[in-house]
mmCIF file of C-alpha atoms and ligand atoms in Angstrom:
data_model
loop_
_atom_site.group_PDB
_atom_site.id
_atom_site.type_symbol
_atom_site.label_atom_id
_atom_site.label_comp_id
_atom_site.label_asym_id
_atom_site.label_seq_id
_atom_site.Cartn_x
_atom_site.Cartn_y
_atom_site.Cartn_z
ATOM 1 C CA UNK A 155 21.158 -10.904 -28.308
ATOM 2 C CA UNK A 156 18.761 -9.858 -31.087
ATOM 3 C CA UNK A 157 18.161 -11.697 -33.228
ATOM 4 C CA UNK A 158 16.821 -12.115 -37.011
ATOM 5 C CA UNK A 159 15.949 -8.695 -38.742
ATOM 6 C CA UNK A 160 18.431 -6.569 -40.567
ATOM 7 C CA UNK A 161 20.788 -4.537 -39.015
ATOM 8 C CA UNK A 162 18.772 -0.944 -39.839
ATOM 9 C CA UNK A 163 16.159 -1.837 -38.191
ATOM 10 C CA UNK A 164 17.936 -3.298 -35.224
ATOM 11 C CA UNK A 165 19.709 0.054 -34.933
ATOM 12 C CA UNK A 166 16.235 2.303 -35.243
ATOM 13 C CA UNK A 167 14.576 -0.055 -32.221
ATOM 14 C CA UNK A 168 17.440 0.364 -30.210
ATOM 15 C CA UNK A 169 17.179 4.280 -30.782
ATOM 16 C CA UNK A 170 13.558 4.433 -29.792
ATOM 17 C CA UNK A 171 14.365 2.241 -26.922
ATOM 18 C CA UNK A 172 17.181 4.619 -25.758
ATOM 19 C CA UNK A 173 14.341 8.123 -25.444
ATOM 20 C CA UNK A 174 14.729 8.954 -22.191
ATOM 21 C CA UNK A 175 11.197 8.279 -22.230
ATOM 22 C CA UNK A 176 11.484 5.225 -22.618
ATOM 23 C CA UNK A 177 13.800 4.518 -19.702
ATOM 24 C CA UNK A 178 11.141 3.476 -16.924
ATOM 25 C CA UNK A 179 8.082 0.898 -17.657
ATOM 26 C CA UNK A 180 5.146 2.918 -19.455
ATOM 27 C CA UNK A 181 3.146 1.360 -15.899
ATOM 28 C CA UNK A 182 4.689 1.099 -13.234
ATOM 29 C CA UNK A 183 7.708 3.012 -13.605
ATOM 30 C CA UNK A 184 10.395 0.636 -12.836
ATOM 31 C CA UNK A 185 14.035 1.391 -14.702
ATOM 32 C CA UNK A 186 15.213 -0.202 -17.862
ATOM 33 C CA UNK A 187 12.309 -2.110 -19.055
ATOM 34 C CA UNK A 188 13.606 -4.591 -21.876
ATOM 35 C CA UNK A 189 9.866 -5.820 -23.070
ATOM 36 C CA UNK A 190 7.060 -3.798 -25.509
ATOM 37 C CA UNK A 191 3.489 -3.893 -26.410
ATOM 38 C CA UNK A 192 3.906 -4.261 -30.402
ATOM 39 C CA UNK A 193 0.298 -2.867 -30.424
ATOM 40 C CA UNK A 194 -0.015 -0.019 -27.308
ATOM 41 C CA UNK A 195 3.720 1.000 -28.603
ATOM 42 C CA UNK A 196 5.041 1.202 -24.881
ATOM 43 C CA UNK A 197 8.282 0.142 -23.136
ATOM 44 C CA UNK A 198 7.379 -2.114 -20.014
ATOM 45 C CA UNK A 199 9.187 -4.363 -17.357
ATOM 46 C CA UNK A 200 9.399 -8.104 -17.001
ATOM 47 C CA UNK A 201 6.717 -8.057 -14.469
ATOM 48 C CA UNK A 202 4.260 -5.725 -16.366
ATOM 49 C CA UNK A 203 4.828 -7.776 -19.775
ATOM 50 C CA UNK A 204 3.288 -10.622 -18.049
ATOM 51 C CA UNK A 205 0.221 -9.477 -16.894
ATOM 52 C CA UNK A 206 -0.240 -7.960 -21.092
ATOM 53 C CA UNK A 207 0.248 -11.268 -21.835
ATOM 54 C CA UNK A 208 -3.328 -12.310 -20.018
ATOM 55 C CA UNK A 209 -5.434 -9.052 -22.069
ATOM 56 C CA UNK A 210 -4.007 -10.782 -25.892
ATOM 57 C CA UNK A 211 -6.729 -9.185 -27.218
ATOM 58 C CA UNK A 212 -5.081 -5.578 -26.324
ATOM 59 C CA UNK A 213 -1.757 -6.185 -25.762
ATOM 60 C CA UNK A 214 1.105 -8.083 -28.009
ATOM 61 C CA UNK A 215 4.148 -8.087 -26.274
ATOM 62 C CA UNK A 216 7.568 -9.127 -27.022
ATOM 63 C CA UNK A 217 11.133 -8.743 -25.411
ATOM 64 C CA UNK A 218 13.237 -6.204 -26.779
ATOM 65 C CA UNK A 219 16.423 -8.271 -26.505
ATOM 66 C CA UNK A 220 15.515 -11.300 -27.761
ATOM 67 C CA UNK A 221 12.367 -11.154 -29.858
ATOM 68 C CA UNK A 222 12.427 -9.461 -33.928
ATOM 69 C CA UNK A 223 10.772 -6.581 -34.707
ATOM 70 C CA UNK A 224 10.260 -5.993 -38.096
ATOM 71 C CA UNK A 225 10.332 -2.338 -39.898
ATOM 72 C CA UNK A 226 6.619 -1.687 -39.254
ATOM 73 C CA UNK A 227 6.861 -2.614 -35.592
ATOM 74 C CA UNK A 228 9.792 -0.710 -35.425
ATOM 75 C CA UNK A 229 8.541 2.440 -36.807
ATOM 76 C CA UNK A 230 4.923 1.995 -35.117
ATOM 77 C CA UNK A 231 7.137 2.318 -31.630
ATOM 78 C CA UNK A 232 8.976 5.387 -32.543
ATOM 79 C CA UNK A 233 5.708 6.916 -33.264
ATOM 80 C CA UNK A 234 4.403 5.878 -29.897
ATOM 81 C CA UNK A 235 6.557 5.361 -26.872
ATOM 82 C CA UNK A 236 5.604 5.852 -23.643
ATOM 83 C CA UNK A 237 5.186 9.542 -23.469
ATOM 84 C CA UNK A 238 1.967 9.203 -26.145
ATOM 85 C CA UNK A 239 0.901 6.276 -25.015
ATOM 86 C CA UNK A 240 0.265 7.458 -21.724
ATOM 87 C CA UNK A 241 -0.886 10.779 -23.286
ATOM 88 C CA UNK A 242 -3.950 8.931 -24.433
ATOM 89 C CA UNK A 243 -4.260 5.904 -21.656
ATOM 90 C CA UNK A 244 -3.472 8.008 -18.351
ATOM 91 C CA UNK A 245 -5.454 11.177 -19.344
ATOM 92 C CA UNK A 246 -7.894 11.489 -17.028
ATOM 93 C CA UNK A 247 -6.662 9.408 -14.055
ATOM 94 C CA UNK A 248 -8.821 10.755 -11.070
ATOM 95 C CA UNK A 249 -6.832 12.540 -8.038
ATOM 96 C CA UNK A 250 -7.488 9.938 -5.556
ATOM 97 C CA UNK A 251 -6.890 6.759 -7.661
ATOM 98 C CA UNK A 252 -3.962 4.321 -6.268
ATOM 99 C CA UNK A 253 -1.170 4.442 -9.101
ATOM 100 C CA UNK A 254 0.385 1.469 -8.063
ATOM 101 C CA UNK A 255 4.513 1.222 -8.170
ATOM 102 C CA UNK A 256 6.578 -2.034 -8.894
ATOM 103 C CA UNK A 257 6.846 -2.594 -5.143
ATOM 104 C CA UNK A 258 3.116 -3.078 -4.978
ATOM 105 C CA UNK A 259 1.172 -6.339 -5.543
ATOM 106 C CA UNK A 260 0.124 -8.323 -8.262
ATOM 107 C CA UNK A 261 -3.303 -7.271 -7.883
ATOM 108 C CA UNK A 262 -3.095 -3.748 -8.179
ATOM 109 C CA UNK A 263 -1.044 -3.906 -10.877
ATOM 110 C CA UNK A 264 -2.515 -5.778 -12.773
ATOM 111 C CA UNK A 265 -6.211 -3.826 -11.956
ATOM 112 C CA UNK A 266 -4.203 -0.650 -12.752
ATOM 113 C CA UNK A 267 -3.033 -2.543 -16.505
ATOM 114 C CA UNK A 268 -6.594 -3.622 -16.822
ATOM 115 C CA UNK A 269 -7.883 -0.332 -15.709
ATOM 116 C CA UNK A 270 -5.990 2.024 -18.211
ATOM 117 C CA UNK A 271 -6.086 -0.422 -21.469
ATOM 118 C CA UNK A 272 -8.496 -2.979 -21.373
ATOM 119 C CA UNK A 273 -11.175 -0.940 -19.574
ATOM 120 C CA UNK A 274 -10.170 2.301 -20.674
ATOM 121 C CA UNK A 275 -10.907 3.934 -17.381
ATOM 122 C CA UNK A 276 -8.586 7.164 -17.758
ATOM 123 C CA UNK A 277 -8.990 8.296 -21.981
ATOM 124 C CA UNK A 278 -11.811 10.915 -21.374
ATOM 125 C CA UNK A 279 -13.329 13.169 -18.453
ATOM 126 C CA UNK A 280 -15.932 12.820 -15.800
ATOM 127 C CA UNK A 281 -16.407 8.826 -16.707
ATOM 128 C CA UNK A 282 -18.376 7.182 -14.495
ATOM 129 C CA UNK A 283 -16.746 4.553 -12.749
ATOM 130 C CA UNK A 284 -17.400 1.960 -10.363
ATOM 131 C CA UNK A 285 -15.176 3.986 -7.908
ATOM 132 C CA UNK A 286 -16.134 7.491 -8.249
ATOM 133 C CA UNK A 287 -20.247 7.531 -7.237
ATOM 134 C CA UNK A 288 -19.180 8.330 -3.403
ATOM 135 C CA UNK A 289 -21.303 5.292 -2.622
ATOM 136 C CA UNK A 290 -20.855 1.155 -2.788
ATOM 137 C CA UNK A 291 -22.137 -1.661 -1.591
ATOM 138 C CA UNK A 292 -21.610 -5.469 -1.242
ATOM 139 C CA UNK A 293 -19.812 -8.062 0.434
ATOM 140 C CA UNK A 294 -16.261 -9.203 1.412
ATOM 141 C CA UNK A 295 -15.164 -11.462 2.792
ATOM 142 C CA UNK A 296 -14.010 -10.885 6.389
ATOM 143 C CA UNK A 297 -12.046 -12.799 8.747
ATOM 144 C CA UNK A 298 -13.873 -13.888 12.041
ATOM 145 C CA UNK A 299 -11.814 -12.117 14.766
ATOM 146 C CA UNK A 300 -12.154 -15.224 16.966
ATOM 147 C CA UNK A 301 -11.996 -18.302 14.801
ATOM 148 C CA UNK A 302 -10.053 -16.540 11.762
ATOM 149 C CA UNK A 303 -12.469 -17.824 9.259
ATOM 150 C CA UNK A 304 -13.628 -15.696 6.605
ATOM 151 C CA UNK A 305 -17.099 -15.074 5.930
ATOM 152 C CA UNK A 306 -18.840 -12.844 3.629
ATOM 153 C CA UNK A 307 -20.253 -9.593 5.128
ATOM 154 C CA UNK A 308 -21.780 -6.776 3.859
ATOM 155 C CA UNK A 309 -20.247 -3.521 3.092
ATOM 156 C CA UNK A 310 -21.622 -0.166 2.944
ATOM 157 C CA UNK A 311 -19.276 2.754 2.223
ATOM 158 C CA UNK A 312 -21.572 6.090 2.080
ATOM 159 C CA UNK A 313 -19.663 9.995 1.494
ATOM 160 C CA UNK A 314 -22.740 11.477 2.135
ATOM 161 C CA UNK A 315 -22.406 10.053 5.820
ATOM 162 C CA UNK A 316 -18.734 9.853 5.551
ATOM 163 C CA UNK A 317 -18.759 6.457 7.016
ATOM 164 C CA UNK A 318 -17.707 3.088 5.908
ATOM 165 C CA UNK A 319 -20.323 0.231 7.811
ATOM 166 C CA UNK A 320 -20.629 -3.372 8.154
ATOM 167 C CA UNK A 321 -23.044 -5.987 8.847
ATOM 168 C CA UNK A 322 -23.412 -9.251 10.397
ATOM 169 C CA UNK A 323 -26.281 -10.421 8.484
ATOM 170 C CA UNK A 324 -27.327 -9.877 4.971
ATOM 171 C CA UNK A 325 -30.855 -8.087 5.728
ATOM 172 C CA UNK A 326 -29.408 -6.675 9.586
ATOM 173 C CA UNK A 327 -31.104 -3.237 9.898
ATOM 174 C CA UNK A 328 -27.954 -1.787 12.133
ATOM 175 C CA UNK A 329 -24.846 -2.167 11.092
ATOM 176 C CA UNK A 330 -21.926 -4.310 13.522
ATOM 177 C CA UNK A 331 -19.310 -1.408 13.119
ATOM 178 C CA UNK A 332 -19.833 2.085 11.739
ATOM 179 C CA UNK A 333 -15.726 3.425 10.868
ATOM 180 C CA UNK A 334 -15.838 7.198 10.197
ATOM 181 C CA UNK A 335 -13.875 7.893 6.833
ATOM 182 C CA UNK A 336 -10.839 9.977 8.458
ATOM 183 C CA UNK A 337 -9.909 7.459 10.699
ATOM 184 C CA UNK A 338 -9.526 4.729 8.008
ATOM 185 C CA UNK A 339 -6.591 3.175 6.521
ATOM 186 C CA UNK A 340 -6.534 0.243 3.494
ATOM 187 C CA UNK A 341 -3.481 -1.442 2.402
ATOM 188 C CA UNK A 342 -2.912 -4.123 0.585
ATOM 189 C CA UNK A 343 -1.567 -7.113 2.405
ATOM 190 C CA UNK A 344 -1.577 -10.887 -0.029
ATOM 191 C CA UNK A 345 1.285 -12.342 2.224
ATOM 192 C CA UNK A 346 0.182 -11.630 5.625
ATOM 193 C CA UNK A 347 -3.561 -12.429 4.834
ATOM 194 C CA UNK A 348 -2.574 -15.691 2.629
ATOM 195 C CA UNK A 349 -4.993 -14.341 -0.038
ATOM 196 C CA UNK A 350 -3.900 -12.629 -3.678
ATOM 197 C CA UNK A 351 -6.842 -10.197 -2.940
ATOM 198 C CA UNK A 352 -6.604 -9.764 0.922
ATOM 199 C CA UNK A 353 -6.931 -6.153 2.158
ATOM 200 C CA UNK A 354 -6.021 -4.790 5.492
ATOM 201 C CA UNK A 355 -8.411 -2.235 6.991
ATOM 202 C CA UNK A 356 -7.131 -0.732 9.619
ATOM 203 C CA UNK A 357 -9.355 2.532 11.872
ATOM 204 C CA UNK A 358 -9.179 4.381 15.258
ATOM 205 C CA UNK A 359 -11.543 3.766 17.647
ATOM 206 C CA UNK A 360 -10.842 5.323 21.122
ATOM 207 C CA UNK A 361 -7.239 6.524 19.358
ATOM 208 C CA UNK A 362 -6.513 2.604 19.081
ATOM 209 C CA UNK A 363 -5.649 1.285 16.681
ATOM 210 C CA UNK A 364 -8.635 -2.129 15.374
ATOM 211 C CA UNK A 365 -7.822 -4.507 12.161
ATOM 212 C CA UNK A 366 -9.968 -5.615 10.061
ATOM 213 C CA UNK A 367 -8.881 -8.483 6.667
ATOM 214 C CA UNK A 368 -10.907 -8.723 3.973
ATOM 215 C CA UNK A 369 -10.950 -9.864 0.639
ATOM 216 C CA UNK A 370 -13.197 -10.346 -2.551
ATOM 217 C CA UNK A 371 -12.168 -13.741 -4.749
ATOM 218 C CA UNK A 372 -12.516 -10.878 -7.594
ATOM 219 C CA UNK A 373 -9.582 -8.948 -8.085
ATOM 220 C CA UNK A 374 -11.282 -5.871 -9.803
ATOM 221 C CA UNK A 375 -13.879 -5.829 -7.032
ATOM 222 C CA UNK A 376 -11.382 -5.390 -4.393
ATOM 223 C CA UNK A 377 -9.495 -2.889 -5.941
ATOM 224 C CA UNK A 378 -12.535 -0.686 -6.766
ATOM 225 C CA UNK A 379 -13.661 -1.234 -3.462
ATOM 226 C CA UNK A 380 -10.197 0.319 -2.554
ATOM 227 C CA UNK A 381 -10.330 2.846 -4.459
ATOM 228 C CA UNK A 382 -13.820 3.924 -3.431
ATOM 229 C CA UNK A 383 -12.254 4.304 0.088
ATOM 230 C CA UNK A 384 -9.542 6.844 -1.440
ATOM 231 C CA UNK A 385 -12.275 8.652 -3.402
ATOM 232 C CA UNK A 386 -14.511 8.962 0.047
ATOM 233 C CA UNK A 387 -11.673 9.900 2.258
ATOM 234 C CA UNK A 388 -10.425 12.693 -0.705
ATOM 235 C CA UNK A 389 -14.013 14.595 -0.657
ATOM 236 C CA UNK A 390 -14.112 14.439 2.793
ATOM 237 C CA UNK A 391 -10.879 15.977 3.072
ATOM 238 C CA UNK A 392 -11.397 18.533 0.396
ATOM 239 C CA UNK A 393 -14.565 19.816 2.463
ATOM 240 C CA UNK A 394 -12.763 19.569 5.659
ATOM 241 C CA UNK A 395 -9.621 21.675 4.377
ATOM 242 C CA UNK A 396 -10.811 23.793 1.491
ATOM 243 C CA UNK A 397 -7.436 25.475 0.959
ATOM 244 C CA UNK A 398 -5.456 22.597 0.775
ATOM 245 C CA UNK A 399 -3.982 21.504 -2.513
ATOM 246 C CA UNK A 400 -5.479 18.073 -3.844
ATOM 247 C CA UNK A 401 -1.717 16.850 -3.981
ATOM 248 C CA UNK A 402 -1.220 17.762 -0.325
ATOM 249 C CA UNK A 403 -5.196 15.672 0.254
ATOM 250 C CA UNK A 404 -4.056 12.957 -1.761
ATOM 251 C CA UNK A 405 -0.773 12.006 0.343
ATOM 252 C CA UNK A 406 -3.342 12.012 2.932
ATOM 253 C CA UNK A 407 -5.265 9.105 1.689
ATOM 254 C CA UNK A 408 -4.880 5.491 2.261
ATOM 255 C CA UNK A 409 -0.919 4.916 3.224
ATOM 256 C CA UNK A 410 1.680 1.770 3.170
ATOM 257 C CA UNK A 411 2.898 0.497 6.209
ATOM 258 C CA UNK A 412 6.609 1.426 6.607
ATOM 259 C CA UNK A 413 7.889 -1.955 7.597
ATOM 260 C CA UNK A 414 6.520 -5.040 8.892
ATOM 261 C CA UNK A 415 7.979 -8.091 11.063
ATOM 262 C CA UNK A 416 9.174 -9.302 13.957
ATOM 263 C CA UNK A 417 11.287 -8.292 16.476
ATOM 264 C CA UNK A 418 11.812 -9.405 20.401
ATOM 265 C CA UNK A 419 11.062 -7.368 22.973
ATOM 266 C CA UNK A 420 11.049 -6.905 26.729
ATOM 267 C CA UNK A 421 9.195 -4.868 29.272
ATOM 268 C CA UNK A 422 9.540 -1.587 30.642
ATOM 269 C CA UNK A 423 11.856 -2.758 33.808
ATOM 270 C CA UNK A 424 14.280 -3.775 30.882
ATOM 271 C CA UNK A 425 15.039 -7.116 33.019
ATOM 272 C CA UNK A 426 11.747 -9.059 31.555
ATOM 273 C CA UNK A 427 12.286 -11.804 29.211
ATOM 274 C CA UNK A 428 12.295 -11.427 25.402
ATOM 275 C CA UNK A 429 9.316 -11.949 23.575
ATOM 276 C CA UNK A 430 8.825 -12.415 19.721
ATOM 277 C CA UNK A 431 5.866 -9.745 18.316
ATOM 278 C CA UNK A 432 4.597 -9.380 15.811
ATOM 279 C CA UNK A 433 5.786 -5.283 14.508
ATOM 280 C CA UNK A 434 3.455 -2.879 12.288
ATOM 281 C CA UNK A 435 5.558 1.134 12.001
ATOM 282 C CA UNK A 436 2.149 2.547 10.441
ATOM 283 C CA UNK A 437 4.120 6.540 9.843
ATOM 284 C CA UNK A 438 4.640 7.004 13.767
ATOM 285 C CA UNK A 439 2.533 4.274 15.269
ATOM 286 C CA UNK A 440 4.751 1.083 15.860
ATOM 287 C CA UNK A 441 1.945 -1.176 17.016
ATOM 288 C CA UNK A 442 2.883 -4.956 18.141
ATOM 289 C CA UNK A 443 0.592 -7.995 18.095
ATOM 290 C CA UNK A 444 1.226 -11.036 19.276
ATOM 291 C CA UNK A 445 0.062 -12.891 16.072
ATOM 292 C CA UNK A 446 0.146 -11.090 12.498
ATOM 293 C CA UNK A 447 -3.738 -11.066 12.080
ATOM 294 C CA UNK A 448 -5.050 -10.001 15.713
ATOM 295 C CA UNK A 449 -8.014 -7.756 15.610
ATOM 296 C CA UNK A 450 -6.325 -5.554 18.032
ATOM 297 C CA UNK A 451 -2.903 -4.273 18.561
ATOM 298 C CA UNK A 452 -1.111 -5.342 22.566
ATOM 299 C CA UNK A 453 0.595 -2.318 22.530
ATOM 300 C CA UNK A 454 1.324 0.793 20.672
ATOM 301 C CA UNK A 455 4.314 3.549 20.805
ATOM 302 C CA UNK A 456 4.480 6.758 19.634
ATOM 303 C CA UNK A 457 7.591 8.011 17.387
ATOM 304 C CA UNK A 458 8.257 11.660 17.180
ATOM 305 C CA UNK A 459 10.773 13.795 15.603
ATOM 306 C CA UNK A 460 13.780 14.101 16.566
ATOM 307 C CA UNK A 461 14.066 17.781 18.129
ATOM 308 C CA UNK A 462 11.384 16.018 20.441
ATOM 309 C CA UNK A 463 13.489 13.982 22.176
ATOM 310 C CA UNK A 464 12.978 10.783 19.799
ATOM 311 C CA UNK A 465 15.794 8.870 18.233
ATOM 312 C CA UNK A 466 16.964 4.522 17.319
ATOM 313 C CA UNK A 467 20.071 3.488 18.217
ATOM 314 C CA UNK A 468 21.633 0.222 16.975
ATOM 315 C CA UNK A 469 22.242 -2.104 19.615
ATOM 316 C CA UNK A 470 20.749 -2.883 23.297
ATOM 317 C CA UNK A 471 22.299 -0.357 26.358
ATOM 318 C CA UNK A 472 25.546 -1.933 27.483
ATOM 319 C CA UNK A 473 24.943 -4.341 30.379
ATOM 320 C CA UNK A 474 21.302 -5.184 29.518
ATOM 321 C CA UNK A 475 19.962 -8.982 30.833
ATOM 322 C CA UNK A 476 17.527 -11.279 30.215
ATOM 323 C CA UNK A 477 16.494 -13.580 27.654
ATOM 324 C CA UNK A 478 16.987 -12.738 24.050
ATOM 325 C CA UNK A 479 17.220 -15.274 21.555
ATOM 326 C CA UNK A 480 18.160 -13.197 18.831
ATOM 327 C CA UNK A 481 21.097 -10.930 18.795
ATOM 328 C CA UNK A 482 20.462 -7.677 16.403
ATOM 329 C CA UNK A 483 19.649 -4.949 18.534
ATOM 330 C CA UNK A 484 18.303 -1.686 18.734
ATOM 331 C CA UNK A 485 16.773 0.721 20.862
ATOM 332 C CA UNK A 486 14.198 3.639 20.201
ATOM 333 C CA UNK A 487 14.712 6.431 22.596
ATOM 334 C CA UNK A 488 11.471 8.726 23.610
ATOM 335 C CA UNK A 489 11.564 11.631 25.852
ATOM 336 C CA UNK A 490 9.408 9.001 28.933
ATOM 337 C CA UNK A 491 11.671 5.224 28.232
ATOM 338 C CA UNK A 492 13.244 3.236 26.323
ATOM 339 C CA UNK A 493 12.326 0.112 23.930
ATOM 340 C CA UNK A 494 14.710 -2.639 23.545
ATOM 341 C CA UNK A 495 13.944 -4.696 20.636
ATOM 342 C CA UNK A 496 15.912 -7.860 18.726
ATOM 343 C CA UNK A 497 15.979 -8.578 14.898
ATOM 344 C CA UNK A 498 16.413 -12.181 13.686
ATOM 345 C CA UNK A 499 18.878 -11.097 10.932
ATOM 346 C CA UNK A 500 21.418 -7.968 10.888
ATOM 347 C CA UNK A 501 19.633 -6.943 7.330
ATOM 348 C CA UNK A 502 16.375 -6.592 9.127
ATOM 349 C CA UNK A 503 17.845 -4.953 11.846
ATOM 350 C CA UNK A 504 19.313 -2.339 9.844
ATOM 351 C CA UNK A 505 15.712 -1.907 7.368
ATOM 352 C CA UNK A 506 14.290 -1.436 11.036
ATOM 353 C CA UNK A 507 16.727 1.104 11.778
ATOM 354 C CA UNK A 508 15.909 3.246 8.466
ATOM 355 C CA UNK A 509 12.125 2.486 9.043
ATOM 356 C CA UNK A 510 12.790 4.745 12.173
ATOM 357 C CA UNK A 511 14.894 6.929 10.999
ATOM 358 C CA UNK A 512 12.973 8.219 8.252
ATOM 359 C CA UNK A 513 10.328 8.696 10.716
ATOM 360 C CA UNK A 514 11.990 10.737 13.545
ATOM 361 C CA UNK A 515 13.989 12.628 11.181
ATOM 362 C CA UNK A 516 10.337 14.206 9.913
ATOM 363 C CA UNK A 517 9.705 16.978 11.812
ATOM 364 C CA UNK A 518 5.581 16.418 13.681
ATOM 365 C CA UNK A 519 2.823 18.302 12.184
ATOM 366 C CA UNK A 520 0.701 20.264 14.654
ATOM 367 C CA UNK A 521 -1.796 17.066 14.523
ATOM 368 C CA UNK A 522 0.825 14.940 15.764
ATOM 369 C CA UNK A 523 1.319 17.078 18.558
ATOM 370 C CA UNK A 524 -1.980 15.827 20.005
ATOM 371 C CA UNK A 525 -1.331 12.258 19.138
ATOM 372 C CA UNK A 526 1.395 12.566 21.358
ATOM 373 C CA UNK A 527 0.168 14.174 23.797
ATOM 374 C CA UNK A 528 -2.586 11.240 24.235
ATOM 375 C CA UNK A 529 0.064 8.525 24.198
ATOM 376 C CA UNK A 530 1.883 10.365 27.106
ATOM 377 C CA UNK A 531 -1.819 10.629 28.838
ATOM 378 C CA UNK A 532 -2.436 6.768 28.215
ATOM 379 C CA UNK A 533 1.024 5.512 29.616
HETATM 380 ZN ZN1 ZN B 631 6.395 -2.417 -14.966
#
């Protein structure tokens, strides 16, 4: 428990500590953080404490349950905190920039740590920044479709043309893809890629649904890079719907897959054999793949709202056969068929089950309408 200093000023930290201000991590919100920055005066978590620990030069920070504080330090926090910290550090953070949570990854956390103290990014207006030009350029690394090696390829993201292009070859003249900016998604994805960096680009082309993996050995690169995307796809949007508000454009931007995994699953006929797939619930695409990093998806199903006819049920329909090696079941019922699927584990059958839920229990927007109405064309 704490330990050293006198009991006064054991008492004061532990009333500074207890502002309800203080009661989620000054950066990425998590509850109860039990660490502080002796010299940015904030409350933080476990996980954010570490990555202060790499910028010394900025950041001093000790844990609030077993390190002293002395009477300065003491005081110095109850004249900070995280409400003034962030006052100062968060005051300018553009609309479109990625404020990443505790469930995101290590590198945009610690990018967004880097970002607001080391780099300053957010303390005045209208700073230029490496995101916010509506135009980059330069090379990631991107993973052959064929041979999954990565090799670096240039990038060239453009809001005047609203497009984000690459090429093959350093000086090619036309690009290998052009991916128009409203059809784009970016997520972060370390584990599936098997890089700390690796981004996930997904687009439309044809209303399917193409991969892409990059990453940049340069954690701030990647992130900007990211960010650039948001910025892009948030001007385009604001010119597109002028009446919208920018907090209704910004939940429009980039998006986290809802789950990810495997399941089994059989054909339409319900009597083919099992087969392990690779799962992707992007909102109400569930795509499949037969390996995690495939350029293109097998198959892709549409999930409505429930007053559409849409809903998941746990378990398989009494009586069905064939060969299923795993034993969680569940089935998603649309208005044309049904999809049988098997979970490994009853935990992931039941995270699958929410993943849906929370889906078809959204009523569709009027753009989903036509989404829909394609899938039911396609099948
Ligand atoms: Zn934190």
């Amino acid at each position: 428990m704490m330990s050293g200093g006198n009991e006064k000023s054991v008492k004061a930290l532990k009333e500074v500590w207890r502002r309800a201000e203080n009661s989620l991590c000054a950066d990425c919100g998590k509850p109860d953080p039990d660490w502080a920055s002796s010299t940015l005066g904030v409350f933080i978590c476990l996980s954010c404490s570490g990555i202060h620990r790499n910028i010394p030069s900025i950041s001093k920070v000790k844990s609030l349950k077993m390190d002293h504080w002395d009477d300065a330090q003491v005081q110095f926090l109850a004249q900070h905190g995280n409400a003034v910290t962030n006052a100062t550090y968060e005051a300018h953070i553009p609309i479109y920039y990625y404020q990443p949570t505790y469930n995101d990854c290590q590198v945009l956390r610690e990018q967004w740590i880097r970002a607001k103290y080391e780099r300053k990014e957010f303390t005045e207006p209208g700073k230029q920044l490496p995101y916010s030009d509506g135009v980059k350029e330069g090379i990631l690394w991107k993973r052959g479709r064929d041979n999954g090696q990565f090799l670096p390829r240039k990038f060239l993201l453009s809001e005047r043309e609203g497009s984000l292009k690459y090429f093959t070859k350093q000086d090619a003249k036309e690009p290998k893809v052009i991916i128009k900016i409203d059809v784009i998604n970016a997520t972060f994805q370390p584990v599936k890629i098997g890089n700390p960096n690796g981004l996930q680009i997904t687009y439309l082309k044809d209303n399917k649904t193409r991969n892409i993996f990059v990453y940049h050995e340069n954690g701030k690169e990647v992130v900007d890079w990211f960010n650039a995307i948001r910025s892009v796809q948030f001007h385009y949007l604001k010119v597109a719907f002028p009446i919208a508000s920018d907090n209704e454009l910004k939940s429009r931007l980039t998006r986290n897959f809802l789950k990810e995994g495997y399941m089994e699953k059989t054909g339409p006929k319900q009597k083919e054999a099992f087969k392990k797939r690779w799962f992707t619930l992007d909102h109400r695409r569930l795509m499949y793949f037969k390996d995690p990093l495939d350029a293109f998806a097998k198959g892709e199903v549409f999930v409505g709202s429930r007053e559409n006819g849409y809903s998941v049920r746990k378990g398989l329909p009494s009586g069905t056969q064939g060969n299923f090696s795993w034993h969680y079941g569940l089935t998603i019922v649309t208005p044309d068929r049904e999809y049988l699927f098997t979970c490994e584990t009853e935990t992931d059958q039941l995270d699958w089950i929410a993943a849906f839920t929370s889906v078809i229990d959204q009523p569709m927007i009027p753009q989903e309408y036509a989404i829909e109405a394609y899938f039911k064309v396609k099948s």
